[in-house]
Short mmCIF file of C-alpha atoms and ligand atoms in Angstrom, two decimals:
data_model
loop_
_atom_site.label_atom_id
_atom_site.label_comp_id
_atom_site.label_asym_id
_atom_site.label_seq_id
_atom_site.Cartn_x
_atom_site.Cartn_y
_atom_site.Cartn_z
CA MET J 1 5.23 -8.55 32.91
CA ASN J 2 6.42 -10.01 29.59
CA GLU J 3 7.90 -7.70 26.98
CA SER J 4 5.17 -6.32 24.71
CA ILE J 5 4.98 -7.82 21.25
CA MET J 6 3.78 -5.27 18.75
CA VAL J 7 2.40 -5.87 15.27
CA THR J 8 5.77 -4.97 13.83
CA ARG J 9 9.20 -3.68 14.78
CA SER J 10 11.49 -1.50 12.72
CA SER J 11 14.54 -3.03 11.11
CA MET J 12 17.70 -1.07 11.84
CA PRO J 13 21.39 -1.37 11.03
CA SER J 14 23.95 -1.38 13.85
CA ILE J 15 24.72 2.01 15.41
CA ASP J 16 28.27 1.78 14.09
CA GLU J 17 27.16 1.16 10.54
CA TYR J 18 24.74 4.08 10.62
CA MET J 19 27.28 6.41 12.29
CA GLU J 20 29.80 5.60 9.59
CA GLU J 21 27.24 6.46 6.90
CA ILE J 22 26.13 9.76 8.45
CA LYS J 23 29.65 10.91 9.46
CA PRO J 24 30.29 12.94 6.26
CA LEU J 25 27.12 14.95 6.92
CA PHE J 26 28.71 16.42 10.05
CA GLU J 27 31.54 17.72 7.88
CA SER J 28 29.64 18.86 4.80
CA LYS J 29 26.66 20.25 6.75
CA TRP J 30 24.60 19.38 3.69
CA LEU J 31 21.47 17.83 5.19
CA THR J 32 18.80 17.77 2.49
CA ASN J 33 17.87 19.04 -1.01
CA ASN J 34 19.35 16.33 -3.23
CA GLY J 35 22.57 15.78 -1.26
CA LEU J 36 25.24 13.19 -2.02
CA LYS J 37 23.58 10.49 0.12
CA HIS J 38 20.27 11.10 -1.63
CA GLN J 39 22.00 10.71 -4.98
CA LYS J 40 23.79 7.54 -3.85
CA PHE J 41 20.60 5.98 -2.46
CA GLU J 42 18.57 6.82 -5.57
CA LYS J 43 21.21 5.13 -7.73
CA MET J 44 21.29 2.05 -5.49
CA LEU J 45 17.50 1.73 -5.73
CA LYS J 46 17.46 2.20 -9.48
CA GLU J 47 19.90 -0.67 -9.86
CA ARG J 48 18.21 -2.90 -7.31
CA LEU J 49 14.70 -2.43 -8.71
CA ASN J 50 15.85 -2.39 -12.33
CA VAL J 51 13.72 0.64 -13.22
CA ASN J 52 14.29 3.65 -15.47
CA ASN J 53 13.49 6.28 -12.87
CA VAL J 54 13.36 6.58 -9.09
CA SER J 55 12.35 9.71 -7.18
CA LEU J 56 12.80 9.81 -3.41
CA PHE J 57 10.32 11.40 -1.04
CA THR J 58 9.83 12.44 2.54
CA ASN J 59 7.13 9.77 2.91
CA GLY J 60 4.98 7.45 0.81
CA HIS J 61 1.89 9.59 1.10
CA MET J 62 3.47 12.71 -0.38
CA ALA J 63 4.98 10.53 -3.10
CA LEU J 64 1.49 9.32 -4.01
CA GLU J 65 0.08 12.84 -4.10
CA VAL J 66 2.89 13.98 -6.35
CA ALA J 67 2.41 10.92 -8.60
CA ILE J 68 -1.25 11.81 -9.09
CA LYS J 69 -0.55 15.53 -9.58
CA SER J 70 2.16 14.81 -12.13
CA MET J 71 -0.53 13.35 -14.42
CA ASP J 72 -2.28 16.73 -14.60
CA PHE J 73 -5.81 15.30 -14.47
CA LYS J 74 -8.78 17.67 -14.73
CA LYS J 75 -10.25 18.48 -11.30
CA GLY J 76 -13.29 16.33 -10.52
CA SER J 77 -12.11 13.41 -12.67
CA GLU J 78 -12.72 9.90 -11.38
CA VAL J 79 -10.13 7.41 -10.18
CA ILE J 80 -11.12 3.76 -9.73
CA THR J 81 -9.61 2.33 -6.58
CA THR J 82 -10.09 -0.04 -3.65
CA PRO J 83 -11.67 0.71 -0.28
CA PHE J 84 -9.50 -1.96 1.37
CA THR J 85 -6.39 0.06 2.05
CA PHE J 86 -4.79 2.55 4.44
CA ALA J 87 -6.26 6.07 4.68
CA SER J 88 -3.37 7.49 2.66
CA THR J 89 -4.46 6.01 -0.69
CA ILE J 90 -7.85 7.69 -0.74
CA HIS J 91 -6.75 10.90 0.97
CA ALA J 92 -4.17 11.32 -1.81
CA ILE J 93 -6.85 11.07 -4.51
CA VAL J 94 -9.17 13.48 -2.68
CA ASN J 95 -6.39 15.95 -1.84
CA CYS J 96 -5.63 16.14 -5.56
CA GLY J 97 -9.21 17.27 -6.27
CA LEU J 98 -10.28 13.93 -7.80
CA LYS J 99 -13.15 11.58 -7.00
CA PRO J 100 -12.44 8.04 -5.81
CA VAL J 101 -14.75 5.39 -7.29
CA PHE J 102 -14.65 2.21 -5.23
CA CYS J 103 -14.32 -1.22 -6.78
CA ASP J 104 -14.72 -4.39 -4.72
CA ILE J 105 -11.81 -6.71 -4.01
CA LYS J 106 -11.08 -10.39 -4.57
CA LYS J 107 -11.83 -12.90 -1.81
CA ASP J 108 -8.52 -14.70 -2.12
CA ASP J 109 -5.90 -11.95 -2.08
CA TYR J 110 -7.86 -8.78 -1.14
CA THR J 111 -6.61 -6.79 -4.14
CA ILE J 112 -8.94 -4.94 -6.53
CA ASP J 113 -11.15 -7.26 -8.61
CA ALA J 114 -10.19 -6.44 -12.18
CA ASN J 115 -13.39 -8.11 -13.44
CA LYS J 116 -15.42 -5.39 -11.76
CA ILE J 117 -13.44 -2.39 -13.01
CA GLU J 118 -14.96 -1.95 -16.49
CA ASN J 119 -18.50 -1.48 -15.12
CA LEU J 120 -17.28 1.50 -13.11
CA ILE J 121 -15.67 3.35 -16.02
CA THR J 122 -17.44 6.57 -17.10
CA ASP J 123 -16.43 9.41 -19.38
CA LYS J 124 -14.90 11.07 -16.31
CA THR J 125 -12.58 8.16 -15.46
CA VAL J 126 -8.92 9.05 -15.89
CA ALA J 127 -7.03 6.45 -13.86
CA ILE J 128 -6.99 3.21 -11.91
CA LEU J 129 -5.21 3.27 -8.55
CA PRO J 130 -4.88 -0.30 -7.26
CA VAL J 131 -3.06 -1.32 -4.07
CA HIS J 132 -0.74 -4.34 -3.71
CA VAL J 133 -2.27 -4.74 -0.28
CA TYR J 134 -0.13 -6.69 2.28
CA GLY J 135 2.29 -7.22 -0.62
CA HIS J 136 -0.26 -9.30 -2.57
CA ILE J 137 0.38 -8.33 -6.16
CA CYS J 138 -2.66 -7.12 -8.09
CA ASP J 139 -3.83 -8.67 -11.34
CA VAL J 140 -1.42 -6.43 -13.23
CA GLU J 141 -2.07 -8.03 -16.63
CA SER J 142 -5.86 -7.48 -16.61
CA ILE J 143 -5.50 -4.01 -15.13
CA GLY J 144 -2.97 -3.13 -17.83
CA LYS J 145 -5.31 -4.38 -20.59
CA ILE J 146 -8.27 -2.37 -19.27
CA ALA J 147 -6.13 0.75 -18.94
CA LYS J 148 -4.96 0.37 -22.54
CA LYS J 149 -8.47 -0.23 -23.88
CA TYR J 150 -9.90 2.88 -22.20
CA ASN J 151 -6.75 5.02 -22.30
CA LEU J 152 -6.46 5.28 -18.52
CA LYS J 153 -3.37 5.84 -16.39
CA VAL J 154 -2.41 3.26 -13.77
CA ILE J 155 -0.78 4.35 -10.52
CA TYR J 156 0.04 1.50 -8.16
CA ASP J 157 0.06 2.02 -4.42
CA ALA J 158 2.90 -0.41 -3.83
CA ALA J 159 3.49 0.83 -0.26
CA HIS J 160 3.59 -2.80 0.97
CA ALA J 161 5.35 -4.41 -1.97
CA PHE J 162 8.96 -3.18 -1.92
CA ASN J 163 11.42 -5.61 -3.50
CA GLU J 164 8.71 -7.98 -4.69
CA GLU J 165 8.70 -9.64 -8.09
CA TYR J 166 5.92 -11.03 -10.23
CA HIS J 167 7.06 -13.61 -12.81
CA HIS J 168 10.62 -12.40 -12.16
CA GLU J 169 9.80 -8.76 -12.89
CA ASN J 170 10.13 -6.22 -10.11
CA VAL J 171 6.76 -4.68 -9.12
CA ALA J 172 8.36 -1.27 -9.52
CA ASN J 173 7.90 -1.68 -13.27
CA PHE J 174 4.11 -2.04 -13.41
CA GLY J 175 1.68 0.71 -14.44
CA ASP J 176 2.65 4.29 -15.21
CA ILE J 177 3.97 4.94 -11.70
CA SER J 178 4.39 2.87 -8.52
CA MET J 179 4.63 4.31 -5.03
CA PHE J 180 6.60 2.66 -2.23
CA SER J 181 6.50 3.57 1.46
CA PHE J 182 9.72 3.44 3.46
CA HIS J 183 7.99 4.16 6.77
CA ALA J 184 9.50 2.74 9.97
CA THR J 185 6.84 0.01 10.00
CA LYS J 186 7.68 -1.30 6.53
CA VAL J 187 9.84 -4.23 5.43
CA PHE J 188 12.38 -1.67 4.30
CA ASN J 189 12.55 1.72 6.00
CA THR J 190 14.29 5.07 5.79
CA ILE J 191 12.69 6.13 9.13
CA GLU J 192 10.06 8.09 7.19
CA GLY J 193 10.34 8.01 3.43
CA GLY J 194 9.01 6.84 0.14
CA ALA J 195 9.72 6.58 -3.55
CA LEU J 196 8.11 6.70 -6.95
CA THR J 197 9.29 4.45 -9.75
CA TYR J 198 8.32 4.99 -13.38
CA SER J 199 9.54 4.26 -16.87
CA SER J 200 8.74 7.59 -18.58
CA ASN J 201 11.80 9.84 -18.71
CA ASN J 202 9.47 12.78 -19.46
CA LEU J 203 8.00 12.47 -15.97
CA LYS J 204 11.35 12.77 -14.20
CA PRO J 205 11.77 16.58 -14.41
CA ILE J 206 8.09 17.13 -13.54
CA ILE J 207 8.16 14.90 -10.46
CA GLU J 208 11.54 16.19 -9.26
CA LYS J 209 10.41 19.82 -9.53
CA MET J 210 7.00 19.14 -8.03
CA LYS J 211 8.55 17.74 -4.85
CA ASN J 212 10.71 20.89 -4.53
CA PHE J 213 8.14 23.71 -4.74
CA GLY J 214 8.14 23.71 -8.56
CA ILE J 215 11.56 25.41 -8.55
CA ASP J 216 13.33 25.32 -11.93
CA GLY J 217 16.47 27.31 -11.17
CA PRO J 218 17.48 30.25 -8.99
CA ASP J 219 14.95 32.71 -10.42
CA ARG J 220 12.24 30.45 -11.79
CA VAL J 221 9.25 28.63 -10.32
CA ILE J 222 7.26 26.91 -13.05
CA MET J 223 4.56 25.00 -11.22
CA VAL J 224 2.62 24.92 -7.96
CA GLY J 225 4.74 22.34 -6.22
CA THR J 226 5.11 21.09 -2.68
CA ASN J 227 7.94 20.15 -0.34
CA ALA J 228 8.36 16.40 -0.22
CA LYS J 229 12.11 15.81 -0.41
CA MET J 230 13.94 13.02 1.38
CA ASN J 231 16.63 14.27 3.79
CA GLU J 232 20.19 12.97 4.02
CA PHE J 233 19.77 11.11 7.33
CA SER J 234 16.86 9.15 5.90
CA ALA J 235 18.84 8.40 2.75
CA CYS J 236 21.67 7.06 4.97
CA MET J 237 19.23 4.81 6.79
CA GLY J 238 18.04 3.53 3.41
CA ILE J 239 21.59 2.86 2.23
CA CYS J 240 22.33 0.85 5.39
CA ASN J 241 19.03 -1.03 5.50
CA LEU J 242 19.31 -1.96 1.83
CA ARG J 243 22.53 -3.85 2.61
CA HIS J 244 20.61 -6.12 4.98
CA LEU J 245 17.31 -6.41 3.16
CA ASP J 246 17.77 -9.93 1.79
CA GLU J 247 18.59 -11.39 5.21
CA GLU J 248 15.67 -9.49 6.79
CA ILE J 249 13.26 -10.90 4.22
CA LEU J 250 14.62 -14.40 4.74
CA LYS J 251 13.92 -14.12 8.46
CA ARG J 252 10.40 -12.88 7.74
CA LYS J 253 9.90 -15.86 5.43
CA LYS J 254 10.63 -18.21 8.33
CA VAL J 255 8.04 -16.40 10.48
CA TYR J 256 5.53 -16.60 7.64
CA GLU J 257 6.14 -20.31 7.15
CA ARG J 258 5.72 -21.07 10.85
CA TYR J 259 2.42 -19.16 10.98
CA LEU J 260 1.25 -21.01 7.88
CA GLU J 261 2.22 -24.37 9.32
CA ARG J 262 0.33 -23.66 12.55
CA LEU J 263 -2.77 -21.85 11.27
CA SER J 264 -3.59 -23.07 7.77
CA GLY J 265 -6.28 -25.72 7.58
CA GLN J 266 -7.77 -24.69 10.94
CA LYS J 267 -11.55 -24.46 10.72
CA GLY J 268 -12.87 -20.88 10.62
CA ILE J 269 -9.41 -19.41 10.00
CA THR J 270 -8.31 -18.15 6.60
CA VAL J 271 -4.67 -17.40 5.94
CA SER J 272 -3.60 -16.04 2.58
CA GLN J 273 -1.11 -18.15 0.68
CA ILE J 274 1.48 -16.45 -1.46
CA ASP J 275 1.03 -17.07 -5.16
CA SER J 276 3.82 -19.13 -6.77
CA SER J 277 4.37 -16.37 -9.36
CA THR J 278 5.38 -13.93 -6.60
CA LYS J 279 8.74 -13.34 -4.98
CA ALA J 280 7.32 -12.07 -1.70
CA ASN J 281 8.61 -9.71 0.97
CA TYR J 282 6.37 -11.11 3.78
CA ALA J 283 5.23 -7.63 4.80
CA TYR J 284 2.16 -8.62 6.84
CA PHE J 285 0.43 -11.73 8.12
CA PRO J 286 -3.33 -11.13 7.75
CA VAL J 287 -5.73 -13.76 9.13
CA LEU J 288 -9.52 -13.89 8.77
CA PHE J 289 -11.61 -15.23 11.65
CA ASP J 290 -15.13 -16.48 10.90
CA LYS J 291 -16.86 -16.37 14.28
CA ASN J 292 -19.61 -18.80 13.25
CA ILE J 293 -17.09 -21.53 12.51
CA PHE J 294 -14.07 -20.63 14.64
CA GLY J 295 -16.12 -19.70 17.69
CA MET J 296 -14.27 -16.44 18.34
CA SER J 297 -14.52 -13.21 16.37
CA ARG J 298 -11.51 -11.20 15.20
CA ASP J 299 -12.11 -8.80 18.09
CA ASP J 300 -12.24 -11.71 20.59
CA VAL J 301 -8.89 -13.00 19.31
CA MET J 302 -7.39 -9.52 19.46
CA LYS J 303 -8.46 -9.12 23.10
CA LYS J 304 -7.24 -12.60 24.04
CA LEU J 305 -3.79 -11.78 22.65
CA GLU J 306 -3.76 -8.37 24.34
CA LYS J 307 -4.18 -10.05 27.70
CA GLU J 308 -0.81 -11.69 27.01
CA ASN J 309 0.73 -8.37 25.96
CA ILE J 310 0.63 -9.24 22.26
CA PHE J 311 -0.68 -6.40 20.11
CA THR J 312 -2.19 -7.14 16.72
CA ARG J 313 -3.83 -4.62 14.39
CA LYS J 314 -7.03 -4.47 12.38
CA TYR J 315 -5.39 -3.43 9.12
CA PHE J 316 -7.71 -2.39 7.38
CA TYR J 317 -10.77 -1.69 9.53
CA PRO J 318 -12.91 0.31 9.28
CA LEU J 319 -13.22 0.28 5.54
CA ILE J 320 -12.28 3.70 4.08
CA THR J 321 -15.88 4.22 2.92
CA ASP J 322 -16.99 3.94 6.56
CA PHE J 323 -14.55 6.62 7.80
CA ASP J 324 -16.31 9.62 9.37
CA CYS J 325 -14.90 11.86 6.66
CA TYR J 326 -16.17 9.67 3.79
CA LYS J 327 -19.26 7.82 5.00
CA ASP J 328 -21.71 10.48 3.83
CA SER J 329 -20.28 10.40 0.32
CA PHE J 330 -19.86 6.65 -0.23
CA ASP J 331 -21.70 3.40 0.55
CA SER J 332 -19.56 0.59 1.91
CA ASN J 333 -22.34 -1.94 1.13
CA LEU J 334 -21.49 -1.53 -2.55
CA THR J 335 -18.20 -3.36 -1.91
CA PRO J 336 -19.51 -6.30 0.19
CA ILE J 337 -16.40 -8.48 -0.06
CA ALA J 338 -14.15 -5.67 1.16
CA LYS J 339 -16.61 -4.94 3.96
CA LYS J 340 -16.71 -8.56 5.13
CA ILE J 341 -12.93 -8.94 5.03
CA SER J 342 -12.38 -5.72 6.95
CA GLU J 343 -14.69 -7.05 9.66
CA GLU J 344 -12.87 -10.38 9.94
CA VAL J 345 -9.23 -9.51 9.40
CA LEU J 346 -6.50 -9.30 11.99
CA THR J 347 -2.84 -8.74 11.13
CA LEU J 348 -0.60 -10.75 13.43
CA PRO J 349 2.86 -9.64 14.59
CA MET J 350 5.31 -9.91 11.71
CA TYR J 351 8.92 -8.75 11.67
CA ALA J 352 12.36 -10.15 11.02
CA ASP J 353 13.37 -10.52 14.67
CA LEU J 354 10.14 -12.17 15.81
CA SER J 355 11.24 -15.50 17.29
CA LEU J 356 9.65 -18.73 16.12
CA SER J 357 8.90 -19.58 19.75
CA MET J 358 6.88 -16.35 19.98
CA VAL J 359 5.04 -17.30 16.78
CA ASP J 360 4.21 -20.64 18.43
CA LYS J 361 3.01 -18.84 21.55
CA ILE J 362 0.77 -16.54 19.46
CA CYS J 363 -0.67 -19.53 17.61
CA ASP J 364 -1.18 -21.46 20.86
CA ILE J 365 -3.15 -18.55 22.29
CA ILE J 366 -5.25 -18.22 19.13
CA LEU J 367 -5.96 -21.95 18.92
CA GLY J 368 -6.48 -22.30 22.66
CA ALA J 369 -3.79 -24.96 22.88
N1 T4K Y 1 -0.54 3.36 1.19
C1 T4K Y 1 -0.66 2.28 1.98
C2 T4K Y 1 -1.36 1.08 1.48
C3 T4K Y 1 -0.10 2.29 3.27
O1 T4K Y 1 -0.25 1.22 4.08
C4 T4K Y 1 0.59 3.44 3.71
C5 T4K Y 1 1.17 3.49 5.05
C6 T4K Y 1 0.72 4.53 2.83
C7 T4K Y 1 0.13 4.45 1.57
C8 T4K Y 1 1.44 5.80 3.19
O2 T4K Y 1 2.83 5.60 3.38
P1 T4K Y 1 3.64 6.57 4.40
O3 T4K Y 1 3.25 7.98 4.10
O4 T4K Y 1 3.28 6.15 5.82
O5 T4K Y 1 5.09 6.30 4.07
C9 T4K Y 1 1.33 2.65 10.05
C10 T4K Y 1 2.27 3.52 9.26
O6 T4K Y 1 2.41 4.82 9.82
C11 T4K Y 1 1.93 3.66 7.82
O7 T4K Y 1 3.15 3.94 7.16
C12 T4K Y 1 1.36 2.38 7.22
N2 T4K Y 1 0.93 2.55 5.87
C13 T4K Y 1 0.21 1.88 8.06
C14 T4K Y 1 -0.38 0.59 7.51
O8 T4K Y 1 0.69 1.61 9.37
P2 T4K Y 1 0.04 3.04 12.30
O9 T4K Y 1 -0.61 4.28 12.81
O10 T4K Y 1 -0.72 1.79 12.33
O11 T4K Y 1 1.48 2.80 12.97
P3 T4K Y 1 1.88 2.71 14.50
O12 T4K Y 1 2.57 3.96 14.90
O13 T4K Y 1 0.69 2.31 15.30
O14 T4K Y 1 2.94 1.55 14.49
C15 T4K Y 1 2.58 0.18 14.39
C16 T4K Y 1 3.63 -0.63 15.15
O15 T4K Y 1 4.87 -0.52 14.50
C17 T4K Y 1 3.89 -0.17 16.55
O16 T4K Y 1 2.97 -0.78 17.39
C18 T4K Y 1 5.31 -0.58 16.83
C19 T4K Y 1 5.94 -0.55 15.46
N3 T4K Y 1 6.78 0.64 15.25
C20 T4K Y 1 6.18 1.85 15.01
C21 T4K Y 1 6.94 2.97 14.82
C22 T4K Y 1 6.28 4.29 14.54
C23 T4K Y 1 8.17 0.53 15.30
O17 T4K Y 1 8.70 -0.55 15.52
N4 T4K Y 1 8.92 1.64 15.09
C24 T4K Y 1 8.38 2.86 14.86
O18 T4K Y 1 9.12 3.84 14.65
O19 T4K Y 1 0.40 3.39 10.78
#
């Protein structure tokens, strides 16, 4: 049997490089709680992303929850967001006692449709939480203007967009806060991990305390915090992986270009092109299959590839509003574009070490060559 090809594969440094980085931990025995590696990694990220503040987290999800909590919104307030995302985005809003209000997405890049946001604003709206889904950068200018007009906060779920730039500005600088995921399946990983980036220096002490139980010194706890700190081994993985990020992204670019060459222009297949204003990270390769034109549905293609031991994923199906835990509270028919895309989308294998011959094989299977 051929080796299985999964939708992605973690990037890792060599064992030697990682061992070298973690060696001091075996002497210091300092494993977490803002250790030296954590401090080093935070500084490296701050410089790389060119942002005022970085806070490191145990994972992207907890980072997002802390980002929302740090804004101190009144319970029951509304947050305008997208249903076309991973469970985490909406769970974070709900876990913070807020109500998600779903806005439809754009046909071309699957990010929130800024033209439809204003209609959803009520006197309970406090924030917009858009997602740079697949690394497609949202319409940050329009979102920023709406937020200013109505005095709303903007928290970007930038889980997929690490290292990306829009008109030469790093995505880490948009909105009030951006959240990045450093999960093993991401372009850049710290095994599990995540980060918040933000310009306001006032937020730094709040966010840092919130992720450490609200502790403000040996005898003081000043807020109801949580535990969401990044540990030293994860920070070491981040330090090592950051050294190789540019070459990893370059390899992904080659995979992306080969897919594009093979699949774009095929009838019934839609591939999303990267906007010229974006410096991309090539996080995912989503493809839409229109059964009426292509002849096979997304599920048919998925099964056909599975027979050859190639495992794709339906990121993001079902739509969040169709989840068992949300379907009684929301109506997915109110966001018809998101619903249609979630029914047609398949994310193909995408990672730095995916060979171009494997990309050809995947495309041959899809196209029945
Ligand atoms: N917001 C958005 C928009 C997100 O997409 C995510 C996470 C978050 C927020 C929250 O961030 P984190 O809290 O996770 O930092 C995966 C990831 O667990 C999740 O991080 C990610 N989004 C989501 C889109 O995908 P699964 O359940 O699909 O992953 P899994 O375990 O099926 O892995 C997929 C493939 O990756 C495997 O088939 C092989 C490969 N893999 C997986 C693991 C775990 C590796 O190569 N190495 C590994 O260690 O959720």
